[in-house]
XYZ file of C-alpha atoms in Angstrom:
447
model
C -23.990 -14.311 20.936
C -20.539 -14.629 19.799
C -19.373 -16.844 16.914
C -15.984 -17.534 18.143
C -14.582 -19.257 14.997
C -15.458 -16.445 12.977
C -14.102 -14.209 15.583
C -10.994 -15.878 16.101
C -10.630 -15.703 11.958
C -10.852 -11.953 12.230
C -8.647 -11.561 15.289
C -6.063 -13.610 13.054
C -6.944 -11.501 9.919
C -6.199 -8.220 11.577
C -2.834 -9.331 13.015
C -1.851 -10.538 9.429
C -2.841 -7.096 7.841
C -0.649 -5.552 10.833
C 2.333 -7.520 9.803
C 1.872 -6.252 6.469
C 3.110 -2.658 7.372
C 6.542 -3.949 8.982
C 6.743 -5.834 5.908
C 6.233 -2.777 3.474
C 9.114 -1.067 5.517
C 11.710 -4.029 4.640
C 10.597 -3.989 1.032
C 10.825 -0.033 0.685
C 13.786 0.110 2.829
C 15.546 -2.693 0.732
C 14.514 -0.468 -2.441
C 15.922 2.472 -0.982
C 19.737 3.828 -1.135
C 21.682 2.733 2.163
C 21.881 6.307 3.273
C 18.548 6.683 3.600
C 17.148 3.311 4.532
C 16.205 4.211 8.198
C 14.459 7.021 7.032
C 12.353 5.109 4.600
C 11.388 2.400 7.070
C 10.678 5.000 9.847
C 7.927 6.541 7.391
C 6.262 3.100 7.467
C 6.627 2.523 11.203
C 5.679 6.041 11.842
C 2.242 5.467 10.076
C 1.394 2.614 12.390
C 1.444 5.274 15.163
C -0.158 8.151 13.669
C -3.088 6.339 12.011
C -3.500 3.790 15.037
C -4.432 6.850 17.411
C -6.703 8.820 14.849
C -8.558 5.713 13.787
C -9.631 5.302 17.255
C -10.541 8.780 18.268
C -12.371 9.693 14.857
C -11.100 7.544 11.947
C -13.777 4.392 12.412
C -16.707 6.975 12.914
C -16.071 9.095 9.742
C -15.595 6.055 7.638
C -18.497 3.825 9.125
C -20.826 5.975 11.396
C -24.147 7.406 9.640
C -23.644 10.580 8.030
C -25.659 13.450 8.303
C -28.310 13.829 5.636
C -26.941 14.120 1.998
C -23.523 14.461 3.504
C -23.623 10.509 4.309
C -22.776 10.054 0.688
C -19.390 11.568 1.360
C -18.307 11.107 4.981
C -19.628 9.273 7.899
C -20.663 11.089 11.102
C -19.349 11.066 14.746
C -21.742 8.368 16.599
C -18.563 5.992 16.908
C -16.038 8.715 18.063
C -13.393 6.912 20.888
C -14.940 3.667 19.961
C -16.872 3.770 23.505
C -20.109 3.229 21.947
C -19.358 0.120 20.292
C -17.251 -1.732 22.710
C -19.957 -4.252 23.551
C -21.849 -4.514 20.503
C -22.096 -7.717 18.490
C -22.330 -7.519 14.675
C -24.606 -10.504 13.360
C -23.037 -12.507 10.315
C -25.877 -13.308 7.833
C -27.546 -16.603 7.846
C -26.154 -17.372 11.478
C -27.367 -16.864 15.004
C -23.836 -15.797 15.789
C -21.828 -12.724 15.575
C -18.801 -11.038 15.981
C -17.749 -8.163 18.356
C -18.013 -4.976 16.704
C -14.776 -3.925 18.031
C -12.869 -6.700 15.864
C -14.187 -4.966 13.012
C -12.928 -1.822 14.127
C -9.273 -3.243 14.510
C -9.360 -4.906 11.621
C -10.336 -1.849 9.412
C -7.472 0.026 11.285
C -4.868 -1.995 9.775
C -6.386 -0.844 6.456
C -6.007 2.479 7.261
C -2.422 2.203 8.566
C -0.947 0.384 5.503
C -2.779 2.799 3.028
C -1.061 5.887 4.336
C 2.331 4.067 4.970
C 2.031 3.003 1.121
C 2.397 6.617 -0.227
C 5.918 6.955 1.286
C 7.688 4.940 -1.073
C 7.138 7.321 -4.088
C 9.051 10.224 -2.202
C 11.947 8.323 -0.894
C 15.313 10.404 -0.427
C 13.571 13.711 -0.515
C 10.651 14.453 2.117
C 11.413 16.390 5.364
C 10.353 13.918 8.083
C 8.472 16.306 10.156
C 6.665 17.043 7.017
C 5.633 13.647 6.553
C 4.187 13.468 10.152
C 2.172 16.364 9.354
C 0.866 14.809 6.161
C -0.045 11.419 7.497
C -2.818 12.592 9.523
C -3.995 15.338 7.431
C -4.317 12.764 4.496
C -5.883 10.164 6.450
C -8.640 12.814 7.523
C -9.342 14.401 4.278
C -8.761 11.400 1.970
C -8.529 7.682 3.559
C -11.512 8.358 5.730
C -13.950 9.703 3.170
C -12.838 7.450 0.378
C -13.169 4.304 2.813
C -16.725 5.736 3.787
C -17.581 5.788 -0.112
C -16.612 2.151 -0.687
C -17.633 0.458 2.462
C -19.522 2.766 4.620
C -22.527 3.637 2.646
C -21.290 6.174 0.664
C -21.764 7.158 -3.093
C -19.477 4.289 -4.341
C -21.481 1.693 -2.354
C -24.890 3.010 -3.197
C -24.323 3.949 -6.864
C -26.620 1.045 -7.920
C -29.494 2.589 -6.220
C -29.323 5.865 -7.951
C -28.001 5.156 -11.255
C -29.604 1.498 -12.002
C -25.960 0.183 -12.417
C -24.761 -3.133 -10.904
C -23.339 -2.695 -7.609
C -19.750 -1.478 -7.482
C -17.308 -4.642 -6.594
C -14.140 -3.763 -4.422
C -13.807 -6.660 -2.234
C -10.878 -5.889 -0.048
C -9.723 -2.326 -1.373
C -8.781 -1.936 -4.913
C -10.072 1.710 -4.808
C -9.954 2.624 -1.132
C -6.492 1.274 -0.671
C -4.299 0.965 -3.778
C -5.677 3.412 -6.512
C -6.357 5.607 -3.711
C -2.799 5.731 -2.288
C -1.232 5.471 -5.880
C -2.831 8.684 -6.842
C -1.641 10.311 -3.922
C 1.673 9.415 -4.528
C 1.484 10.808 -8.080
C 0.297 14.171 -6.455
C 2.921 14.139 -4.064
C 5.912 13.412 -6.198
C 4.787 16.342 -8.601
C 4.851 18.612 -5.687
C 8.176 17.469 -4.396
C 9.999 17.292 -7.567
C 12.639 14.664 -8.746
C 15.515 13.507 -6.560
C 18.884 14.711 -7.247
C 20.259 12.810 -10.282
C 17.065 11.252 -11.433
C 17.539 9.656 -14.716
C 21.359 10.187 -14.617
C 22.670 8.238 -11.815
C 22.174 4.730 -10.493
C 19.802 4.668 -7.821
C 19.713 0.770 -7.521
C 18.210 -1.018 -4.402
C 20.666 -1.320 -1.698
C 19.284 -4.477 -0.173
C 17.673 -7.158 -2.234
C 17.258 -9.659 0.605
C 15.442 -7.070 2.406
C 13.126 -6.653 -0.282
C 12.565 -10.432 -0.671
C 11.875 -10.323 2.931
C 9.459 -7.659 2.552
C 7.726 -9.092 -0.074
C 7.234 -12.491 1.591
C 5.782 -10.597 4.951
C 3.367 -8.457 2.588
C 2.264 -11.781 0.753
C 1.876 -13.701 3.921
C -0.103 -10.757 5.535
C -2.162 -10.338 2.147
C -4.170 -13.564 3.249
C -5.608 -11.629 6.161
C -6.067 -8.570 3.775
C -8.513 -10.498 1.236
C -9.490 -13.677 2.721
C -10.202 -11.718 6.072
C -12.259 -9.487 4.168
C -14.879 -12.313 4.039
C -15.760 -11.195 7.541
C -15.848 -15.328 8.450
C -14.305 -18.706 8.094
C -16.295 -19.645 5.224
C -16.445 -20.664 1.458
C -15.721 -16.742 0.406
C -12.660 -16.915 2.505
C -11.608 -20.034 0.952
C -11.950 -18.497 -2.653
C -10.160 -15.338 -1.801
C -7.077 -17.223 -0.236
C -6.977 -19.475 -3.463
C -7.041 -16.749 -5.756
C -4.733 -14.566 -3.968
C -2.159 -17.311 -3.944
C -2.598 -17.930 -7.911
C -2.960 -14.409 -9.250
C 0.279 -13.585 -7.257
C 1.977 -16.500 -8.444
C 0.907 -15.664 -12.029
C 2.129 -12.139 -11.864
C 5.478 -13.122 -10.781
C 5.973 -15.378 -13.754
C 4.422 -12.529 -16.191
C 6.784 -9.861 -14.779
C 9.934 -12.215 -14.970
C 8.891 -12.996 -18.864
C 8.625 -9.383 -19.554
C 12.139 -8.928 -17.833
C 13.716 -11.688 -19.777
C 12.252 -10.178 -23.011
C 12.977 -6.628 -22.473
C 16.512 -7.293 -20.866
C 17.735 -10.720 -21.264
C 17.680 -11.540 -17.382
C 15.423 -12.031 -14.672
C 15.953 -10.307 -11.470
C 15.040 -10.628 -7.865
C 13.648 -7.202 -7.511
C 11.434 -8.121 -10.376
C 10.228 -11.361 -8.836
C 9.317 -9.208 -5.867
C 7.862 -6.649 -7.707
C 5.825 -8.860 -9.558
C 4.513 -10.452 -6.391
C 3.167 -7.230 -5.137
C 1.516 -6.064 -8.719
C -0.402 -9.556 -8.329
C -1.523 -8.924 -4.972
C -2.634 -5.358 -5.468
C -4.515 -6.472 -8.682
C -6.530 -9.631 -7.083
C -7.498 -7.321 -3.833
C -10.474 -6.141 -5.466
C -11.303 -9.184 -7.061
C -10.537 -12.142 -4.899
C -14.034 -13.244 -4.035
C -15.770 -12.356 -7.130
C -13.482 -14.533 -9.724
C -12.660 -18.191 -10.376
C -9.367 -19.265 -9.795
C -8.491 -19.392 -13.460
C -9.948 -15.889 -13.679
C -7.510 -14.868 -10.758
C -4.637 -16.320 -12.878
C -5.601 -13.989 -15.851
C -5.703 -11.074 -13.421
C -2.455 -12.035 -12.379
C -0.621 -12.382 -15.915
C -2.266 -9.300 -17.035
C -1.049 -7.015 -13.839
C 2.556 -8.674 -13.883
C 2.854 -7.930 -17.609
C 1.429 -4.248 -17.456
C 2.838 -3.485 -14.053
C 6.571 -4.470 -15.289
C 6.136 -1.855 -17.933
C 4.128 0.800 -16.161
C 7.282 1.391 -13.794
C 9.164 2.617 -16.497
C 6.415 5.450 -17.610
C 8.282 7.685 -14.858
C 11.447 7.963 -17.005
C 9.196 9.007 -20.119
C 7.000 11.490 -18.223
C 9.434 12.539 -15.821
C 8.021 12.036 -12.625
C 10.199 10.475 -9.721
C 8.084 7.780 -8.339
C 10.937 6.526 -6.340
C 9.923 3.081 -5.368
C 7.080 2.521 -8.049
C 3.776 3.170 -5.769
C 2.225 4.660 -9.063
C 3.345 1.891 -11.296
C 2.452 -0.869 -9.121
C -0.143 0.182 -6.992
C -2.472 2.449 -8.990
C -1.828 0.697 -12.082
C -2.329 -2.638 -10.343
C -5.517 -1.524 -8.372
C -6.859 -0.017 -11.642
C -6.241 -3.581 -13.767
C -7.846 -5.458 -10.826
C -11.093 -3.456 -10.498
C -11.642 -3.099 -14.365
C -11.027 -6.620 -14.652
C -14.137 -7.517 -12.769
C -16.234 -5.612 -15.568
C -14.989 -8.528 -17.691
C -14.247 -11.516 -15.282
C -16.754 -11.438 -12.410
C -18.435 -14.396 -12.210
C -21.807 -15.004 -10.651
C -21.166 -18.536 -9.847
C -18.608 -17.874 -7.099
C -19.968 -18.561 -3.498
C -21.321 -15.208 -2.576
C -22.884 -14.733 -5.855
C -22.946 -11.283 -7.516
C -23.259 -9.486 -10.854
C -21.397 -10.982 -13.742
C -18.928 -9.449 -15.826
C -18.801 -9.253 -19.742
C -17.179 -12.648 -20.574
C -20.063 -14.047 -18.699
C -22.891 -12.583 -19.925
C -23.265 -9.775 -17.623
C -23.163 -6.912 -20.393
C -21.358 -3.438 -19.924
C -23.236 -2.232 -16.471
C -20.763 -3.589 -14.079
C -17.895 -2.312 -16.172
C -19.337 1.103 -16.330
C -19.772 1.159 -12.593
C -16.192 0.025 -11.856
C -14.824 2.870 -14.265
C -16.687 5.469 -12.511
C -15.619 4.299 -9.083
C -11.928 3.996 -10.383
C -12.141 7.615 -11.712
C -13.802 9.018 -8.990
C -11.053 7.917 -6.326
C -8.301 8.778 -8.565
C -9.476 12.319 -9.400
C -10.410 13.085 -5.930
C -7.316 11.764 -4.191
C -4.885 13.427 -6.670
C -6.729 16.652 -6.210
C -6.700 16.643 -2.589
C -3.383 15.161 -1.907
C -2.034 18.041 -4.374
C -3.649 20.660 -2.116
C -2.440 19.265 1.232
C 1.032 18.820 -0.008
C 1.122 22.304 -1.519
C -0.162 23.823 1.761
C 2.463 22.061 4.013
C 5.092 22.756 1.253
C 4.097 26.563 1.943
C 3.764 26.438 6.014
C 7.259 24.413 6.416
C 8.636 23.234 3.642
C 8.318 19.617 2.386
C 11.453 18.640 0.719
C 14.783 18.810 2.395
C 17.770 20.862 1.529
C 20.056 19.602 -1.543
C 22.748 18.884 0.900
C 20.758 16.828 3.109
C 19.748 14.804 0.055
C 23.355 14.404 -0.729
C 24.713 13.120 2.752
C 21.812 10.830 3.559
C 18.715 11.541 5.468
C 19.685 9.131 8.095
C 22.439 10.824 9.066
C 21.155 14.201 8.740
C 17.675 13.753 9.933
C 17.744 11.176 12.163
C 21.579 11.205 13.450
C 21.718 7.417 12.868
C 22.851 5.081 10.288
C 21.631 1.625 9.305
C 24.982 0.360 8.660
C 28.334 1.265 10.824
C 30.154 2.754 7.700
C 32.615 4.509 9.845
C 33.507 1.652 12.238
C 33.957 -0.443 9.445
C 36.387 2.169 7.657
C 38.568 2.115 10.951
C 38.744 -1.625 11.369
C 40.147 -1.622 7.569
C 42.648 1.136 8.377
C 43.631 -0.738 11.616
C 43.901 -3.927 9.566
C 46.293 -2.085 7.126
C 48.675 -0.588 9.557
C 48.870 -3.275 11.976
C 49.650 -6.691 10.547
C 49.710 -8.443 14.130
C 46.395 -7.791 15.984
C 45.902 -7.941 19.684
C 46.141 -11.390 21.106
C 49.248 -12.044 18.651
C 47.152 -14.185 16.059
C 48.245 -13.655 12.371
C 45.723 -10.938 10.799
C 43.274 -12.647 8.793
C 42.520 -11.591 5.301
C 38.999 -11.566 5.957
C 39.349 -8.587 8.456
C 38.960 -6.006 5.593
C 36.035 -7.872 3.791
C-alpha cells in the first residue's frame, strides 16, 4: 500500500533538489567573469542533461543494485538497468504498513547525482573546453560518483564498515562524503591538471554579478531543505530535525563568515554572506539528523569560520580553484563529517551512536575519519587519471586566445550581455543630440 503523505514529501523533495542545480548555475555564473558567465552556467545545465539519462540507464543500478560477490563492497550490479524492473515496486517504510514507489527514490537520488557533477565545474571556470567537460561529466559519474554513492548508501564498504571493523556505523545522512567531499577532491585534481588561469594571483577576477550570486545562494538554500529533510524518506520527526538543523547551521555559518571578514578586512561583503551560507549548508548535510539544534549551530559556526580562511589557501598553495569548490565543499564536508565524531547525539529521533561529547568514545570519530580519507583519496586519484586521459586525447584546456577573449563568444558564439549593442547606442547618443522622434536626448541613454 502506498503511503501518499510520505510519497508526496519525497516527490516534493526531489523537485527541491532539482532546483538546486539551476541555483548553482546562478551562484557560479555570478561569481564568474562577464565574458564567460554563459559557459559557466551551461556546465551546470549540461550536467542535468547528461547525468539524468545516465542515471536511468546504469547509474541507479550501479549505486543500489546488489553487486557480484566481493565486488559488492565497491560497486553495484546491473539488476536495475533502465529502471524497468522497479517501476511497479513499493519500498516499505519501517514501522508502518505503507511505503513509497521505488521509482520515487530513484528520481530523488538522481538529483543528488546531477548536482554532484555540476559542483565540480566551478573549480575550472574560464579555462576548460566545453566539449572536454561534456566528456568528463559522464565518465566521472560512472567511475567515481556511482561507486562512491554505492559505498555510502548502497551497501558498499563504508555503509558496512561496522560489520568488519567493529567500529560504529559511519554517519552520512545526506551526502557529506558522497557529494561534497567527493566533488571537492575531484575539483582539486582537475585544477591541478588544467593549471592556473592566465593572470591568476596578479589580475582582479572578482565576481561580475553579485545579485546573481545572492539569487543562486537563495535557491540553493531553499532547495537544500529537500536535500536534507527529504533524506529522512518520510514526513516525520527526523525530517523536522533535519529541516531545523539545516536552517540554523546555515544562519550561524553566515554570521561566522561575516565576522571573519570583518576581522580580516574591516568590511562585510555580499559574496561572503552567500559563501558562508553554502559552507553551512555543506557542513550540516552529513549531520542534519544526528546532532541537536544547538549542535547544528556549532557545526555552522565552525564551517563558516574555517571555510572563510580555507578559500584563501589557493593563493598560498598556488592551485586555481576558481569558485572555491575545494575551500567550501571539500573543507565544509570534512568539517561536517568529522564534527559527528564529537557532536553526534543518541537523543535524536532516529537514535544512533554518540560522539565524544556525549560519551561515545573515539569509535565513531575513527569511522568518520576512515570514510572521509577513503573518499578523498579515491576521488582525487581517479579524477586526476580521467582528466589526464581526456587532456591527452582531445585537450582539456582552451587556447590562451580563447581564454583572453572570453569563452562565451569563442565557444558558444553568444554573450550574456549585449556589449556591442550598448556601445553602438552610446556612440549614436554622442553623435546625434536629437534622437528619432525629435525628443531631446536624455542623459540616461549612456548610463
